[in-house]
XYZ file of C-alpha atoms in Angstrom:
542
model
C 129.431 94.292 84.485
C 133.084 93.141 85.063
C 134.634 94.270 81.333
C 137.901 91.897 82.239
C 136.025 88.922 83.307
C 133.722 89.091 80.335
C 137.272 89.169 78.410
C 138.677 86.263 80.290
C 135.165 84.729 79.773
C 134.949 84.817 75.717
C 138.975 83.962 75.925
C 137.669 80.487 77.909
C 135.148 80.013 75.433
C 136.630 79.976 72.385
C 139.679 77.732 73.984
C 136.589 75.316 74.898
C 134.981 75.643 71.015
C 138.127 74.966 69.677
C 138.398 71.641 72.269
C 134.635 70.861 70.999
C 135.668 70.957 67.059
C 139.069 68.947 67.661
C 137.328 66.200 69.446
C 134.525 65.813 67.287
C 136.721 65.463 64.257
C 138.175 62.496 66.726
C 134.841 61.075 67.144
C 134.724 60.053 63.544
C 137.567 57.575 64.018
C 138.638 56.347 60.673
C 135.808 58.735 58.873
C 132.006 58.175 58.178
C 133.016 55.310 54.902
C 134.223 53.438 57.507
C 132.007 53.302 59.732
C 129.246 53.187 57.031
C 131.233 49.601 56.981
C 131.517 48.278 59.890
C 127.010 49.067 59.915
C 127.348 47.103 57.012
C 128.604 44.380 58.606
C 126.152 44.506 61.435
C 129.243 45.934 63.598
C 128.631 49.020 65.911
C 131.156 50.799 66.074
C 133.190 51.447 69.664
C 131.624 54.941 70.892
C 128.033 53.225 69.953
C 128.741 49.511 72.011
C 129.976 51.471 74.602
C 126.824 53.992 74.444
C 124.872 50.428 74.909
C 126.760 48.945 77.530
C 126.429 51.462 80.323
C 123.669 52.530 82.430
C 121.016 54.793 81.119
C 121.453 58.098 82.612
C 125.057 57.590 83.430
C 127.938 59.243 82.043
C 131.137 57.405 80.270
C 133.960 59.722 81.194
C 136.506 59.076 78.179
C 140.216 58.868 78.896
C 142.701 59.090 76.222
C 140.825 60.823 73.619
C 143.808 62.851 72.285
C 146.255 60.250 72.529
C 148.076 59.925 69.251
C 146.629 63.158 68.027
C 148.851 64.810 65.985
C 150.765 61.942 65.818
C 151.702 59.120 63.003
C 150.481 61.761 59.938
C 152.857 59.666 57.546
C 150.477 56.515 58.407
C 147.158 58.874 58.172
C 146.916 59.232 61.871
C 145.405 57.274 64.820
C 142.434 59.129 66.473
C 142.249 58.454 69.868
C 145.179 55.911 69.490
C 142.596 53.298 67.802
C 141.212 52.679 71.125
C 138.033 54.228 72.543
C 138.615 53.720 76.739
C 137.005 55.304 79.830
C 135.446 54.667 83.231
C 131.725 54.017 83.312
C 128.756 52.191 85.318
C 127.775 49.069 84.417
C 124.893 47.612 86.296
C 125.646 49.866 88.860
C 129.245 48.624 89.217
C 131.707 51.462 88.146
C 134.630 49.901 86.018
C 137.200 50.355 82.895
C 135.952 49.791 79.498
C 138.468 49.286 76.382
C 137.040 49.304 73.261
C 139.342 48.363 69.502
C 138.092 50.930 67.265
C 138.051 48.688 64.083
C 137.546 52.083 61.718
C 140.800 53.186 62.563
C 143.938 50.699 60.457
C 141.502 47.943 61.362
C 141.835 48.481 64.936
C 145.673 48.191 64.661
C 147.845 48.486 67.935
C 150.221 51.674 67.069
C 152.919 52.435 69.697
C 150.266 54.945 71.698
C 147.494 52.217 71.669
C 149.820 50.269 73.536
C 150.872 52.785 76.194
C 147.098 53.603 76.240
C 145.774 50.486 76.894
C 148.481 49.932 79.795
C 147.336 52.995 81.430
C 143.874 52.062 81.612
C 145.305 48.569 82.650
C 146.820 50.643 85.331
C 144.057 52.969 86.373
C 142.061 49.398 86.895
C 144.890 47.280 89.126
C 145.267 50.830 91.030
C 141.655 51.381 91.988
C 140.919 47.926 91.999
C 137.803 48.305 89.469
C 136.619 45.155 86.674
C 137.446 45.895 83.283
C 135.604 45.042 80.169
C 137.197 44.388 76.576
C 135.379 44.801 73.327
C 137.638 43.395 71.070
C 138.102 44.015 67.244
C 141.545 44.407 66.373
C 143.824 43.307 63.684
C 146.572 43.061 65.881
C 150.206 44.970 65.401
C 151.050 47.923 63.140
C 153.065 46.055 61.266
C 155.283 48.804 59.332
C 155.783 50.032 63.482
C 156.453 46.804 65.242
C 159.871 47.444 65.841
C 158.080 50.545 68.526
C 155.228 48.366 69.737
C 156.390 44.916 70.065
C 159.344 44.102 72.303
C 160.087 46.184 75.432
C 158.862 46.569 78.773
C 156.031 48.888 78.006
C 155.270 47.412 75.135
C 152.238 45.296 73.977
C 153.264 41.834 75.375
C 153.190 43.960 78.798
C 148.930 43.805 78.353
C 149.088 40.045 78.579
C 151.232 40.715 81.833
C 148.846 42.898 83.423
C 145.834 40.376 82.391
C 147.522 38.277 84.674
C 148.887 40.431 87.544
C 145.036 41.642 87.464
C 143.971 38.285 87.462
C 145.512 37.217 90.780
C 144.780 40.146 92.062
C 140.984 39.249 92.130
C 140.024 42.352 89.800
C 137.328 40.641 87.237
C 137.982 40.539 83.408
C 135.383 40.174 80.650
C 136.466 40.034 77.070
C 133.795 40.468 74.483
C 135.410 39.638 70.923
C 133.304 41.182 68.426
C 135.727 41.375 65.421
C 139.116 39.408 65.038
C 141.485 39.344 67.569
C 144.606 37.945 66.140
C 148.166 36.697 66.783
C 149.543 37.706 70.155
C 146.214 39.730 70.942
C 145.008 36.674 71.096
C 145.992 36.040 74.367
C 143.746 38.858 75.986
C 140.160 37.461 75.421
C 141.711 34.376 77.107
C 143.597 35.471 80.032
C 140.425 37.283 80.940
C 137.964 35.488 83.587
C 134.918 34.952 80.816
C 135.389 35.292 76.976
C 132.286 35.945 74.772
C 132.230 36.120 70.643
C 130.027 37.607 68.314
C 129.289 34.774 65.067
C 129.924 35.451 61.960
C 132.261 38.570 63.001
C 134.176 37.516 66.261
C 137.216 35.124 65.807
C 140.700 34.547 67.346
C 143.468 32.771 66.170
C 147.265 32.626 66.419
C 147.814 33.140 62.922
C 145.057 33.855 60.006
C 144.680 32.177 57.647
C 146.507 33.921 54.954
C 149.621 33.317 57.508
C 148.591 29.456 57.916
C 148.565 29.353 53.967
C 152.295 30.768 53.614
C 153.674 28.719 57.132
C 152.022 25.427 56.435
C 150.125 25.610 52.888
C 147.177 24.453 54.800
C 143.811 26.557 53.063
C 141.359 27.564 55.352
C 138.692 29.910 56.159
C 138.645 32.571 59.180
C 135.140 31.230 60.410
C 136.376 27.625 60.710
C 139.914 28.510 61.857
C 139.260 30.592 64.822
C 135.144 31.121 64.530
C 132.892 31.633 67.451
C 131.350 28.021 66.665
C 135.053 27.124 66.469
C 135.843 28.201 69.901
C 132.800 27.519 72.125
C 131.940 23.981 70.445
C 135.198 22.851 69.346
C 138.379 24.214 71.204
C 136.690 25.367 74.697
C 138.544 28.812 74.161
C 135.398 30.595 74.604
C 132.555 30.523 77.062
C 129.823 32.431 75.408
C 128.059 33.084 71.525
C 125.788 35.245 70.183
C 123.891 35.933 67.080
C 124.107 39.415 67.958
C 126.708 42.444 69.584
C 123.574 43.352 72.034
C 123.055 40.412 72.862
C 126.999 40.129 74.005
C 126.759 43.313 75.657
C 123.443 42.683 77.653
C 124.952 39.038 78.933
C 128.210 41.775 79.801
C 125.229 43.214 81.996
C 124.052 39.762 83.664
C 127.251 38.947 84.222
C 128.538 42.385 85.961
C 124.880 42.370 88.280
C 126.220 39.578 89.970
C 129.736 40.540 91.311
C 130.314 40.545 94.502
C 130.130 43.758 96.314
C 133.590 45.517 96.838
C 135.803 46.466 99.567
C 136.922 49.801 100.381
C 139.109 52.223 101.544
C 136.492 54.033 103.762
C 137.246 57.115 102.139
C 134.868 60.176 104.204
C 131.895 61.035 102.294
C 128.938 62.893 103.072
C 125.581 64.798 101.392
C 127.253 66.907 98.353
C 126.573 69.973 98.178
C 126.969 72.472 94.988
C 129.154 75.372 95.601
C 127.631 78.819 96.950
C 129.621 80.702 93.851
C 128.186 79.818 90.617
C 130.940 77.151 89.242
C 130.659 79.131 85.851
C 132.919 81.553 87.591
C 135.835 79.276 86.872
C 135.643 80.550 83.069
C 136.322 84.144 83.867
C 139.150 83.597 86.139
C 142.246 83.239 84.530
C 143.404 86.074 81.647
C 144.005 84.844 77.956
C 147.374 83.444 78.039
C 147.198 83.027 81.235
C 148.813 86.673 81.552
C 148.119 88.616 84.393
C 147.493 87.243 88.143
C 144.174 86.016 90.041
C 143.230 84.966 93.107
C 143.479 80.934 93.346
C 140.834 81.329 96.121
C 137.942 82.080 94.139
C 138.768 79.044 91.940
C 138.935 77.067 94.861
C 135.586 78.262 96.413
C 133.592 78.109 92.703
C 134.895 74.275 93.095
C 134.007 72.928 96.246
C 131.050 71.715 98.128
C 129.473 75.220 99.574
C 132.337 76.948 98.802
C 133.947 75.770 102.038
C 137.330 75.965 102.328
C 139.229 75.430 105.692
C 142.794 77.101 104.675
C 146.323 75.090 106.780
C 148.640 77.845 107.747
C 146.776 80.781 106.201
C 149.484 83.086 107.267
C 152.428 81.324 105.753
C 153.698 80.256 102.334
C 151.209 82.226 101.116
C 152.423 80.686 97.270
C 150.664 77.722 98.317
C 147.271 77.389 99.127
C 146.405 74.315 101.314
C 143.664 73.230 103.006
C 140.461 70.676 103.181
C 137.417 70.776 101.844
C 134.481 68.739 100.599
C 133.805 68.165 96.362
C 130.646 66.249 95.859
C 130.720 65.083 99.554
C 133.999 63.690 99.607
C 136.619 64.756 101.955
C 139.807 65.952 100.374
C 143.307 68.270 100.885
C 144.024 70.790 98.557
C 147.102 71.660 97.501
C 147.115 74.598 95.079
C 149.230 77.688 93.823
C 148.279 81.180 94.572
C 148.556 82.941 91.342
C 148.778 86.220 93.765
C 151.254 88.344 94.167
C 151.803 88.277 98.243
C 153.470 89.430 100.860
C 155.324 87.128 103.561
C 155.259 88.083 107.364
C 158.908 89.315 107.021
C 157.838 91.886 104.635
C 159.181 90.017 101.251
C 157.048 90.629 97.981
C 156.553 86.877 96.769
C 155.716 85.852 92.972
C 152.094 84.253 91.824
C 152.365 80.665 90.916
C 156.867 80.364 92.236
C 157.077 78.410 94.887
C 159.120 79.158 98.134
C 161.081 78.008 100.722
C 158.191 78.827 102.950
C 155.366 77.491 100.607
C 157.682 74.513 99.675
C 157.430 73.703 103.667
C 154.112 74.058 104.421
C 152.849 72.044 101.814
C 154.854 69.077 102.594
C 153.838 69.271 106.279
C 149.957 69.361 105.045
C 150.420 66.340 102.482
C 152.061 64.547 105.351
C 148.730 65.415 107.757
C 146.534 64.015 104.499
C 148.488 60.842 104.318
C 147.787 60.725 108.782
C 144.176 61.243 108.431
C 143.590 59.080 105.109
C 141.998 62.209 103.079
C 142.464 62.118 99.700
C 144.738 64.650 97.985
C 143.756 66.835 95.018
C 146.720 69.523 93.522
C 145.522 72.466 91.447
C 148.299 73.630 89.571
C 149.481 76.780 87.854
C 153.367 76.673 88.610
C 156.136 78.630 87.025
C 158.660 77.209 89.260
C 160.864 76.876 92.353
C 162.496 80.496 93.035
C 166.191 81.421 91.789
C 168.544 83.255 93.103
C 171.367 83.794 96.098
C 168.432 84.441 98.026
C 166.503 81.283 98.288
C 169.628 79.247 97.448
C 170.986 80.433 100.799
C 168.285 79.936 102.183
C 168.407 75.886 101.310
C 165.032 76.123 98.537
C 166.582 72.741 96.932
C 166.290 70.915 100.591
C 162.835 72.560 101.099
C 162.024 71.912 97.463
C 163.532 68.390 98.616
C 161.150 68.150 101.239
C 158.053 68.916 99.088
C 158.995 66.288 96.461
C 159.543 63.656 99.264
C 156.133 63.809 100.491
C 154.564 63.841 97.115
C 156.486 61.019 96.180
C 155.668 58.848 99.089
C 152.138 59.632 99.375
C 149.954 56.562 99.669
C 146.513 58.609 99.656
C 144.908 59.065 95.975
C 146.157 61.838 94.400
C 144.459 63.843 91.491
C 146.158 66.683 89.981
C 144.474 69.239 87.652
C 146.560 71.720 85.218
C 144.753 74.769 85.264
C 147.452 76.821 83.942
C 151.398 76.767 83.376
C 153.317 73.401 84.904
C 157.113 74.154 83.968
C 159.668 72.458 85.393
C 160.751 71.158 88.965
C 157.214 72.897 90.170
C 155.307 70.237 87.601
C 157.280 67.531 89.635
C 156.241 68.937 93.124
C 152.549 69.246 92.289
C 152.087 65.870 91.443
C 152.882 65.637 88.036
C 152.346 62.726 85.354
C 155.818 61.126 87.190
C 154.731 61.075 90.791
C 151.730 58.639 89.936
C 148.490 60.623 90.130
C 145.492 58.463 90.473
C 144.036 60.620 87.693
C 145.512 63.477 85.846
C 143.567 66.376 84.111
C 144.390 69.194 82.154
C 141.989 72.825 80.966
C 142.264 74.000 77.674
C 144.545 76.614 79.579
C 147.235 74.244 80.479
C 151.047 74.677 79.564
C 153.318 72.032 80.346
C 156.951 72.669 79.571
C 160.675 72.455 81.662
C 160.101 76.495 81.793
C 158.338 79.813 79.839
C 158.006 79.676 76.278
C 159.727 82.987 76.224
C 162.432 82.370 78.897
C 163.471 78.938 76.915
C 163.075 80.291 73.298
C 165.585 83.188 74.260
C 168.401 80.719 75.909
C 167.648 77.910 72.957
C 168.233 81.422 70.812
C 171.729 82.218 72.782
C 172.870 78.742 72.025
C 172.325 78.354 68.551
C 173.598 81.527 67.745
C 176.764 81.189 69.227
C 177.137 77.923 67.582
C 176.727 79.663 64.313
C 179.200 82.233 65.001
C 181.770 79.430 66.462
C 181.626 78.801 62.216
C 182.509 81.850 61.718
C 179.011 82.877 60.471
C 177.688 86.255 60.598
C 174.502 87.088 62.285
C 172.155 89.968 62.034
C 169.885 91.191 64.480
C 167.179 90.671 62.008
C 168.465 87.241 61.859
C 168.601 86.796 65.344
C 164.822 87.912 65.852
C 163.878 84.676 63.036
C 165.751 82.357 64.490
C 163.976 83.464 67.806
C 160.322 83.284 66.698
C 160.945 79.964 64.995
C 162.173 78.373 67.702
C 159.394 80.172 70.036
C 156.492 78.887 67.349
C 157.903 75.376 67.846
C 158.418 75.317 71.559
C 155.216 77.059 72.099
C 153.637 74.130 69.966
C 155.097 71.372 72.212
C 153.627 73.275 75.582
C 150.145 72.907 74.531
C 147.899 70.726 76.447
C 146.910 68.831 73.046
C 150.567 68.210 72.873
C 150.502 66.339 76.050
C 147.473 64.465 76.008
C 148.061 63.164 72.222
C 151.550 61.406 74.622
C 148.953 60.726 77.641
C 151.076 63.122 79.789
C 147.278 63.795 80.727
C 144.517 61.730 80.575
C 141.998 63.845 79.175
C 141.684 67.801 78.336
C 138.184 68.732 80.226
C 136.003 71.722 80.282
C 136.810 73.353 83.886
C 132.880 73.055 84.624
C 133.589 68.906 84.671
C 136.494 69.339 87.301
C 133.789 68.469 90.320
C 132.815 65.359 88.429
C 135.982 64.227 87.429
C 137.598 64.596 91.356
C 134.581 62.765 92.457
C 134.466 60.196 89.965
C 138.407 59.866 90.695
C 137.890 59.658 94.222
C 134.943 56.895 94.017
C 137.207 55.194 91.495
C 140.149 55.076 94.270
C 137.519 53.820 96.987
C 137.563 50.548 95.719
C 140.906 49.481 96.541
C 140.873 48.902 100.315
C 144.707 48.162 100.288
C 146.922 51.257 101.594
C 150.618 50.681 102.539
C 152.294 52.550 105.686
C 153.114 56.001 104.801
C 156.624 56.867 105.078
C 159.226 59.890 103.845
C 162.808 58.155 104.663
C 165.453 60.761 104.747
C 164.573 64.299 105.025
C 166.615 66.878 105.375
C 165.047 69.893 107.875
């Protein structure tokens, strides 16, 4: 028995219980009276159309689940942003589904259902997969417009993408199955084949309370913008149906008959589970993420037969980077050693810092990637670039440089997964949210901040205290120690992975035994889009 594993090992577990009861909570939307409703109205509600809609036996791997959480508490909140959204299998055909959760403000767009629903409009033009609507919204957040309506990543940007997808060849469905109203409008209709739901789909401009007060013309939502309305009347829609399953199971006609897709060509063979039980990967890392361990065994509890063929072994030891195989696909890792090491020259070399020497390395093995076409996955659990006269002698901001460069340009499918800390420039190097992952993950463990909770509470501390004694104030060390731990409570608050996925920093918070699935499924995602432009760095400085 291994006491400190078991210890890391219960730490994990509650982390992961504490995931379970916060997303469950989610699950219930706009709460069980509401739902109770929409049954009432013959309506299922988004989780249970979606639950309908894909393949038996198949998994819908949610995206966006946290977005808005914690969020919009004056308005009473927005679970999962209003929008229920994923990647799942539809008649074999893997593709993005966006679901209007009408139990939440009436499926209302808030600010984050808008940035949610462009990044799954994103994750589809990018991979190249169909995406399915299930509409039932009741358009803008009206008392929020001002934050949802008019700029560039706003909501008019949807109708945008509906287009840009649109020429692209990717296919659109749009199943409206409650209203879709005013500018939403557009969606169901810039999509390739529209299908409504009588007696609860409709679409129209304005409703008709609206047409009452523009025009003083009275009418009823069924005959203003009704399913009948549409298919028999204004040609908007293509399809109607007494029923939601029988929408959904024409969804499934129509998706059996797409075309088969291009592809990359990504390298795939036999998968293979790891040698090391993948349950390991709970009793690695400390609670708090406090004391160092060995980003090999992660690696190895991860990958097909715990293969790993290490670049560069021997050098920039703070980086771990080599290929491997998870669920038969080929990929690079590019990963922190949480280690303390020692370099060649005899130099003692931080855990999870990265140096001129690791900085190096990995940009040479994310350029050989990019050569062979192998897509790139980054494990990270960075503290940082090193400080000091040291490594700024040395030129760590040109290596640093380097590192960035190559991250930047990559034109292989990245995936990055936060296992522990991501502060600062090293977030940025390891393929961060702003170098345009494919897909972007995050533990339960995961702290993303520009630095240390402590470290930034303590200069934050240095700051405002000398601003109070520039008044003339006096300050205790008692008061000192307050003003520390309040601003350490808040910044530790804003470091949480919760924190970043309610702002879809990440797309999802997983349970470290999905990370397999969720590279693969990433990977297979990416292998639809055949279309890879010419890798190149520009300017770097050596």
């Amino acid at each position: 028995m291994n006491i400190e594993k078991n210890r890391n090992e219960d730490a994990m577990k509650l982390l992961l219980s504490d995931l379970k009861k916060r997303r469950e909570k989610i699950f219930v939307g706009g709460g069980k009276k509401s739902i109770e409703k929409q049954h009432e109205k013959n309506k299922l509600t988004p989780r249970e159309r979606i639950d309908y809609l894909i393949d038996a036996e198949t998994e819908f791997l949610e995206i966006g689940s946290f977005a808005g959480y914690g969020m919009y508490e004056d308005q009473g909140g927005c679970p999962a942003g209003g929008t229920v959204a994923g990647i799942g299998y539809v008649s074999g055909r893997q593709c993005v589904i966006l679901a209007n959760d009408q139990t939440v403000k009436a499926g209302a767009w808030f600010p984050i259902t808008g940035k949610k629903n462009l990044r799954m409009q994103e994750i589809a033009m990018e991979n190249h997969l169909p995406v399915i609507y299930l509409v039932d919204s009741a358009g803008v957040f009206l008392p929020m417009q001002d934050e949802i309506f008019p700029d560039k990543e706003h909501f008019g940007r949807i109708f945008r993408n509906n287009a840009r997808m649109s020429a692209m060849g990717i296919t659109q469905i749009a199943a409206v199955m409650g209203p879709c109203v005013a500018g939403g409008a557009y969606l169901p209709i810039m999509s390739d084949e529209t299908l409504m739901v009588a007696g609860n789909g409709s679409i129209f401009l304005a409703g008709p309370y609206l047409v009452k007060a523009a025009i003083g013309e009275d009418i009823d939502a069924e005959t203003l913008g009704g399913a009948e309305t549409h298919n028999a009347l204004s040609g908007i829609a293509d399809y109607k149906f007494p029923t939601e399953k029988e929408c959904l199971d024409h969804i499934k006609k129509i998706m059996s008959k797409l075309a088969k897709p291009q592809q990359a060509g990504f390298n795939r063979t036999q998968p293979k589970a790891p040698k090391k039980a993948t349950e390991e990967l709970y009793s690695l890392l400390a609670e708090n993420n406090s004391k160092p361990y060995d980003m090999r065994e992660l690696i190895t509890a991860l990958v097909d037969d715990s293969e790993f063929e290490e670049f560069k072994a021997e050098y920039g030891k703070t980086i771990l980077c080599g290929y491997a195989r998870i669920e038969g696909w080929a990929v690079g890792i590019v990963a922190n050693q949480r280690l303390i090491v020692k370099s060649k020259r005899g130099e003692m070399q931080m855990g999870g810092v990265i140096y001129n020497d690791s900085a190096d390395k990995a940009a040479r093995f994310i350029m050989n990637c990019n050569q062979k076409k192998i897509p790139l996955v980054f494990l990270q659990d960075v503290t940082g670039f090193m400080v000091g006269s040291r490594s700024e002698h040395a030129g760590i901001i040109k290596d640093g440089a380097k590192l960035v460069n190559a991250v930047a340009n990559s034109v292989v499918p990245k995936i990055t997964i936060i296992v522990g800390n991501s502060y600062g420039a090293g977030n940025y190097a390891m393929c961060g949210k702003a170098y345009d992952p494919r897909f972007i993950y995050a533990w339960p463990t995961a702290k993303i901040a520009v630095m240390g909770g402590d470290q930034a509470a303590k200069t934050l501390m240095q700051i405002q205290v000398a601003s109070m004694k520039a008044k003339g104030e006096e300050i205790t060390p008692e008061q000192e120690q307050q003003v520390l731990q309040s601003i350490k409570q808040k910044y530790d608050e804003q470091t949480t992975p919760y924190y970043a996925a309610s702002r879809l920093w990440v797309d999802e918070i997983i349970d470290p035994l999905q990370t397999r699935r969720v590279i693969a499924n990433g990977i297979e995602a990416a292998n639809h889009n055949p279309e890879m432009p010419v890798f190149k760095t520009g300017v770097i400085q050596t």
